[in-house]
mmCIF file with all atom_site columns, C-alpha atoms in Angstrom:
data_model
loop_
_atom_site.group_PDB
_atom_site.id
_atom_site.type_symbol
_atom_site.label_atom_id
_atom_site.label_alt_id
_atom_site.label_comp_id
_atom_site.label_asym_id
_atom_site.label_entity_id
_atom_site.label_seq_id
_atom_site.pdbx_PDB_ins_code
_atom_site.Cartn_x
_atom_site.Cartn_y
_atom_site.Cartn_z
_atom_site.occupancy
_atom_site.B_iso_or_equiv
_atom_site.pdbx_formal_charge
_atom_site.auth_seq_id
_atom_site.auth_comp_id
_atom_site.auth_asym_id
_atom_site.auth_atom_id
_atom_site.pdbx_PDB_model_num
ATOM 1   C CA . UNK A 1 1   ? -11.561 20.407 59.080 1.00 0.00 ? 8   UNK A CA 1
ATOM 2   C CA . UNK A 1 2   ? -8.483  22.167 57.713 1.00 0.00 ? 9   UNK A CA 1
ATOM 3   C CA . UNK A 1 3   ? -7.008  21.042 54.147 1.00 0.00 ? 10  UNK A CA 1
ATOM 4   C CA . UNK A 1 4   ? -4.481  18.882 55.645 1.00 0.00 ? 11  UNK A CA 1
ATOM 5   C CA . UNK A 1 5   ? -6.920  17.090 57.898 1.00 0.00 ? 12  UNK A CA 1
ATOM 6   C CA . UNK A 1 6   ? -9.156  16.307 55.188 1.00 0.00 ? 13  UNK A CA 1
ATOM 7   C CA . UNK A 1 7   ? -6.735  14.744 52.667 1.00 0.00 ? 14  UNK A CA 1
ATOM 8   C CA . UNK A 1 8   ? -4.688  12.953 55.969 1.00 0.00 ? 15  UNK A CA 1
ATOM 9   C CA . UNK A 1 9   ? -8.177  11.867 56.899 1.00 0.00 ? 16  UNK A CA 1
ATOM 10  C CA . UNK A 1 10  ? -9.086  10.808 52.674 1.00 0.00 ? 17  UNK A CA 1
ATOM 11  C CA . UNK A 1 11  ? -8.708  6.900  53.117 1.00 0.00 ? 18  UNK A CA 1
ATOM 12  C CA . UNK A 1 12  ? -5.648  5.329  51.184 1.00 0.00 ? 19  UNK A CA 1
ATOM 13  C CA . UNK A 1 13  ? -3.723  7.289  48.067 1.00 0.00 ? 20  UNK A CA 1
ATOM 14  C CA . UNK A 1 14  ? -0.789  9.075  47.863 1.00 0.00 ? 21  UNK A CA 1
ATOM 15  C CA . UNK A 1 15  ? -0.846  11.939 50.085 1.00 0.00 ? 22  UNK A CA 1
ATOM 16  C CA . UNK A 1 16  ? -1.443  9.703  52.978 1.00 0.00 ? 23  UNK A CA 1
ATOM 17  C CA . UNK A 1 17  ? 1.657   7.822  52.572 1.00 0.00 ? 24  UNK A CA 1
ATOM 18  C CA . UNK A 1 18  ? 3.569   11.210 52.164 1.00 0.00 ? 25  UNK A CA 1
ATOM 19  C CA . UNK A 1 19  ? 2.539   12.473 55.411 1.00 0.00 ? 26  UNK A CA 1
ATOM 20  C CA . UNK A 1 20  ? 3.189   9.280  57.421 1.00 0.00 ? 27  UNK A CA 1
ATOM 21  C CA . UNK A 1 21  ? 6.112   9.721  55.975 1.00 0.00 ? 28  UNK A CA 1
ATOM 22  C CA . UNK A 1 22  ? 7.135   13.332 56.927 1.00 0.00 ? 29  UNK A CA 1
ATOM 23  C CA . UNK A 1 23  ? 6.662   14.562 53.363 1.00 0.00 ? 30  UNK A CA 1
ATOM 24  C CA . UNK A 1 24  ? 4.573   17.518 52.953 1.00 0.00 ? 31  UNK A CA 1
ATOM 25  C CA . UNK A 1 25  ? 5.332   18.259 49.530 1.00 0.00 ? 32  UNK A CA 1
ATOM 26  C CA . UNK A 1 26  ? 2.037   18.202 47.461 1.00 0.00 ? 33  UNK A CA 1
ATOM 27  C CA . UNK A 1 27  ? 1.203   17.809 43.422 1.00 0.00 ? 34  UNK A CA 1
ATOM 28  C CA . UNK A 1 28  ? 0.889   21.082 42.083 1.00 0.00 ? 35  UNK A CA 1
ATOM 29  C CA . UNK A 1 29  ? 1.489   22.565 38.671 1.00 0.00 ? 36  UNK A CA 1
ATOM 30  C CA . UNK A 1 30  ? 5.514   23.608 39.193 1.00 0.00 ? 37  UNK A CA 1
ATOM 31  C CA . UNK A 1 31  ? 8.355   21.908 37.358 1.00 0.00 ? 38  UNK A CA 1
ATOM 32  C CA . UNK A 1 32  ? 10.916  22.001 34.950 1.00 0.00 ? 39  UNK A CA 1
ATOM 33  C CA . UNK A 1 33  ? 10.087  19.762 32.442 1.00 0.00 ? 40  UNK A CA 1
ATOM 34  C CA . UNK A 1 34  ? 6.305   19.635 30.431 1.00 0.00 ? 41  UNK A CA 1
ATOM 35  C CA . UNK A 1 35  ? 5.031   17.571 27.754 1.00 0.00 ? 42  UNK A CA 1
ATOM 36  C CA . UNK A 1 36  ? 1.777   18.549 26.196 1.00 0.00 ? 43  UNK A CA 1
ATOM 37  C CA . UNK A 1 37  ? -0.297  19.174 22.896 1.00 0.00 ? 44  UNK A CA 1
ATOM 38  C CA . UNK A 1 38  ? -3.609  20.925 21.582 1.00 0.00 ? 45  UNK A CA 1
ATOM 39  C CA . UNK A 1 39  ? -6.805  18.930 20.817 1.00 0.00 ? 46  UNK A CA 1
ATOM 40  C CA . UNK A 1 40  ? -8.648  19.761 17.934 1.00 0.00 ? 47  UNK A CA 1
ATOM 41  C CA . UNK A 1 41  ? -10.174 23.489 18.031 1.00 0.00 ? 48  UNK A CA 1
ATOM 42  C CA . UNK A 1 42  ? -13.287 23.450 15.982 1.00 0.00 ? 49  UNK A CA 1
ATOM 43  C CA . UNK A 1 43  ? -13.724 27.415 16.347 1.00 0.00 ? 50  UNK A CA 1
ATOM 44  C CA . UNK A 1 44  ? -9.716  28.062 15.209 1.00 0.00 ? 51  UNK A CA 1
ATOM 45  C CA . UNK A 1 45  ? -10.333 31.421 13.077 1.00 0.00 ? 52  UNK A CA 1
ATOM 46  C CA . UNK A 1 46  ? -8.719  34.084 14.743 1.00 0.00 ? 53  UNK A CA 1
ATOM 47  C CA . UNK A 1 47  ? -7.358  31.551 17.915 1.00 0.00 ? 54  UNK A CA 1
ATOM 48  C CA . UNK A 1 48  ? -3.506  30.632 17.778 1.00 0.00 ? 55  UNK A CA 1
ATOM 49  C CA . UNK A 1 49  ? -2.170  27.939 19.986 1.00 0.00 ? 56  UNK A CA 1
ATOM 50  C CA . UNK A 1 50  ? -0.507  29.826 22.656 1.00 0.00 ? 57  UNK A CA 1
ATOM 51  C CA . UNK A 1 51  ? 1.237   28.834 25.977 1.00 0.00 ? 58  UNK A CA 1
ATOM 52  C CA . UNK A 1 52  ? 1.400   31.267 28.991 1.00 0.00 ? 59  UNK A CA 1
ATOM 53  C CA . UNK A 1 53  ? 4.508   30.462 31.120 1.00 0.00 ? 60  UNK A CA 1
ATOM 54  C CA . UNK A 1 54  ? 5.417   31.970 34.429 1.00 0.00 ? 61  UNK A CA 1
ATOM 55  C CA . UNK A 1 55  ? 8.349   31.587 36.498 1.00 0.00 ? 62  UNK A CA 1
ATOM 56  C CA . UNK A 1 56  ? 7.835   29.610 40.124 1.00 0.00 ? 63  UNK A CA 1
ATOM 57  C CA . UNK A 1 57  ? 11.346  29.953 41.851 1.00 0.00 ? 64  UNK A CA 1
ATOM 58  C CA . UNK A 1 58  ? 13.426  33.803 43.292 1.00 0.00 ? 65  UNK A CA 1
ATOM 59  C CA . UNK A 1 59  ? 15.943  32.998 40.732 1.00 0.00 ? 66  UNK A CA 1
ATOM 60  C CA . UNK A 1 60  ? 14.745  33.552 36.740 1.00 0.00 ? 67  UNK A CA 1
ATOM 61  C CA . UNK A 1 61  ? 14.143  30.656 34.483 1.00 0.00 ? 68  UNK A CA 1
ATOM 62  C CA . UNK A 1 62  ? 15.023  30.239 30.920 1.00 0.00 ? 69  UNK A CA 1
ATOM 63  C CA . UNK A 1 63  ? 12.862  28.217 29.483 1.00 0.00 ? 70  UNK A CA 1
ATOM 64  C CA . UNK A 1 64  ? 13.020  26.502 25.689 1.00 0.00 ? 71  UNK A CA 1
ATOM 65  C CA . UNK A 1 65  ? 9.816   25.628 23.852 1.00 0.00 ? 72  UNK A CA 1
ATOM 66  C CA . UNK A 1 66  ? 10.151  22.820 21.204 1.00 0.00 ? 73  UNK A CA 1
ATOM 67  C CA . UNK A 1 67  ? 7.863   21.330 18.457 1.00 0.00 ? 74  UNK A CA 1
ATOM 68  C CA . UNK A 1 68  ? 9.523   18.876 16.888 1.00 0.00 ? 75  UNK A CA 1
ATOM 69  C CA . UNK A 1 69  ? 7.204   18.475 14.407 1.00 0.00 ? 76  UNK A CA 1
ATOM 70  C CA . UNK A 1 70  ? 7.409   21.167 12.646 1.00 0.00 ? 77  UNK A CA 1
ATOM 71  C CA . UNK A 1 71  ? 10.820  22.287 13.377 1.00 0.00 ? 78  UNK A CA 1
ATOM 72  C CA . UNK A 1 72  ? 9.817   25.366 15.900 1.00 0.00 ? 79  UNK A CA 1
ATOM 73  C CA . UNK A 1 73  ? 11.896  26.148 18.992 1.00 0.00 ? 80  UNK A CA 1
ATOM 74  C CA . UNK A 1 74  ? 11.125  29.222 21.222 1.00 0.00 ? 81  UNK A CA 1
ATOM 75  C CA . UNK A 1 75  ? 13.855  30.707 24.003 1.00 0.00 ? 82  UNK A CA 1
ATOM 76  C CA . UNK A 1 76  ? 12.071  32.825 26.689 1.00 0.00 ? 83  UNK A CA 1
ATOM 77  C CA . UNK A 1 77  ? 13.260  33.838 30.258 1.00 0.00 ? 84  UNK A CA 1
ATOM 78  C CA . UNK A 1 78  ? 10.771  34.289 32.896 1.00 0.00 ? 85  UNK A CA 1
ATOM 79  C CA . UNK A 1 79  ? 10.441  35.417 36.681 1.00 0.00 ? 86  UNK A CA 1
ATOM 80  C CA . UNK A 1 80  ? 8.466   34.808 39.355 1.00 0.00 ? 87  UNK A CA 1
ATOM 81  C CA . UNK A 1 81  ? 5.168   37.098 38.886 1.00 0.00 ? 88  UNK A CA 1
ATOM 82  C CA . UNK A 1 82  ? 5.706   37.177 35.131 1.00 0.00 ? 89  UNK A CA 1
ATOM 83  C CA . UNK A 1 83  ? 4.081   35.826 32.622 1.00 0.00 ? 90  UNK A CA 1
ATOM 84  C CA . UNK A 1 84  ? 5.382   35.075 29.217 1.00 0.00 ? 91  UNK A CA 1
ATOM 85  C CA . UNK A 1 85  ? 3.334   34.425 26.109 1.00 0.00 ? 92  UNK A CA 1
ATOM 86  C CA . UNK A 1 86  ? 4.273   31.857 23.386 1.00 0.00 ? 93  UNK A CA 1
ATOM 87  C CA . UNK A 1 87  ? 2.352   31.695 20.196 1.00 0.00 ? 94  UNK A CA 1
ATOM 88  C CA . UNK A 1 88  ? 2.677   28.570 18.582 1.00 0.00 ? 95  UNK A CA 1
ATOM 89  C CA . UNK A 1 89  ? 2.447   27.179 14.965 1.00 0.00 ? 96  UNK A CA 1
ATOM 90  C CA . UNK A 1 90  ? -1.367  25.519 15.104 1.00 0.00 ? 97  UNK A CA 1
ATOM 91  C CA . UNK A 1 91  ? -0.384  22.777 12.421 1.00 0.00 ? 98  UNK A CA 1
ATOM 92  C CA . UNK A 1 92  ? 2.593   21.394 15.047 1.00 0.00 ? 99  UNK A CA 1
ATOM 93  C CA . UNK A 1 93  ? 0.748   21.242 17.876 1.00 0.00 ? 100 UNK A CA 1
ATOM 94  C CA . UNK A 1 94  ? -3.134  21.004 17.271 1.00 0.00 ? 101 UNK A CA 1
ATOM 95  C CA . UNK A 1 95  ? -4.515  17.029 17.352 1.00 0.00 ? 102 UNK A CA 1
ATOM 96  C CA . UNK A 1 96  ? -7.135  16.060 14.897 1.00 0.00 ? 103 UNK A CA 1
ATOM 97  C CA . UNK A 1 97  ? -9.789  13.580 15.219 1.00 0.00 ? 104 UNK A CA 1
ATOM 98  C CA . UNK A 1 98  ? -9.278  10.414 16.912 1.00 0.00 ? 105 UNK A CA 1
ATOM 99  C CA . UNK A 1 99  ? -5.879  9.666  14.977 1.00 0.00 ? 106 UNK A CA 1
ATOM 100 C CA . UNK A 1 100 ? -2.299  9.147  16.451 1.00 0.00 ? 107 UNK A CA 1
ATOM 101 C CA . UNK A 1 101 ? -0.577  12.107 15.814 1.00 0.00 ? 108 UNK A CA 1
ATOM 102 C CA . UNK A 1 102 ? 3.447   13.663 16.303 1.00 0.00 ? 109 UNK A CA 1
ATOM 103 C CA . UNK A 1 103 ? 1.533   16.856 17.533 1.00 0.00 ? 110 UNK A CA 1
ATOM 104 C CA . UNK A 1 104 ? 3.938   17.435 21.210 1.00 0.00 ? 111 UNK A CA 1
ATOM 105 C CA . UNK A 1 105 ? 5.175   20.092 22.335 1.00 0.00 ? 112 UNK A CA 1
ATOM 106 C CA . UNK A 1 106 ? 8.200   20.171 24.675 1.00 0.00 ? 113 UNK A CA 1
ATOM 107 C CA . UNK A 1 107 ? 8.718   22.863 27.468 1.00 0.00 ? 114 UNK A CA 1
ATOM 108 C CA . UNK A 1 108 ? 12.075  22.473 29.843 1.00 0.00 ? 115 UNK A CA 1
ATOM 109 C CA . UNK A 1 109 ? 12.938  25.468 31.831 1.00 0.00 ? 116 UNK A CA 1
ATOM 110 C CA . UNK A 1 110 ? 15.861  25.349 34.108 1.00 0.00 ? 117 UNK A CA 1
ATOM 111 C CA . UNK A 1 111 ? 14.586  26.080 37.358 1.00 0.00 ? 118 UNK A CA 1
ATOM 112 C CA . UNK A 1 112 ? 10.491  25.702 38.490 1.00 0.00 ? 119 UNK A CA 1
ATOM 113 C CA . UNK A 1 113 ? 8.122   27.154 36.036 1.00 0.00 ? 120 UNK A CA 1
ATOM 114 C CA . UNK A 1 114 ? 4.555   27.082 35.609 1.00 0.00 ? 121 UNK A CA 1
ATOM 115 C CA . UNK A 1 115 ? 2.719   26.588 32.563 1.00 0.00 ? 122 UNK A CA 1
ATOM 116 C CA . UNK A 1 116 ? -0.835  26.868 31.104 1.00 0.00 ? 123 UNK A CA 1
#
């Protein structure tokens, strides 16, 4: 079977419904807007936080960075094929333990990006 037979032929959930529908659009990691923090790295000496950011679309992206928490904001502009390296301040961004925490970071780019 070919990819789009098997998740046509998974039974129920979402892509289903797309492709009865004519949409063939499919979750992926592209977008323009992230939301996303650190857990807890028990091994942290010598390991900043960093995110690596690549452009998805033909036109380049500018992309801000923001951790509210501690105040930092990062401007970068990427293109497709490129990859962009953020280091970020560990004490904005990294969880610890099991407690509720103001630990997000913020990524909005202005056209598709991809970020991990």
């Amino acid at each position: 079977l070919s990819i789009p037979q098997l998740i046509t032929n998974s039974p129920g959930g979402d892509c289903q419904k797309r492709l009865k529908n004519g949409d063939h659009s499919f979750r992926d990691n592209k977008g323009t807007e992230f939301v996303l923090s650190f857990i807890e790295n028990f091994q942290r000496a010598g390991h900043q936080p960093q995110l690596l950011i690549t452009g998805a679309g033909l036109a380049p992206a500018a992309v801000v960075v923001d951790v509210p928490a501690v105040g930092f904001t990062s401007v970068v502009n990427v293109r497709l094929g490129e990859v962009v390296a953020v280091t970020l301040p560990r004490e904005g961004v990294e969880m610890r333990g099991s407690k509720r925490g103001n630990n997000g970071i913020f990524i909005k780019g202005n056209d598709d990006i991809v970020v991990y």
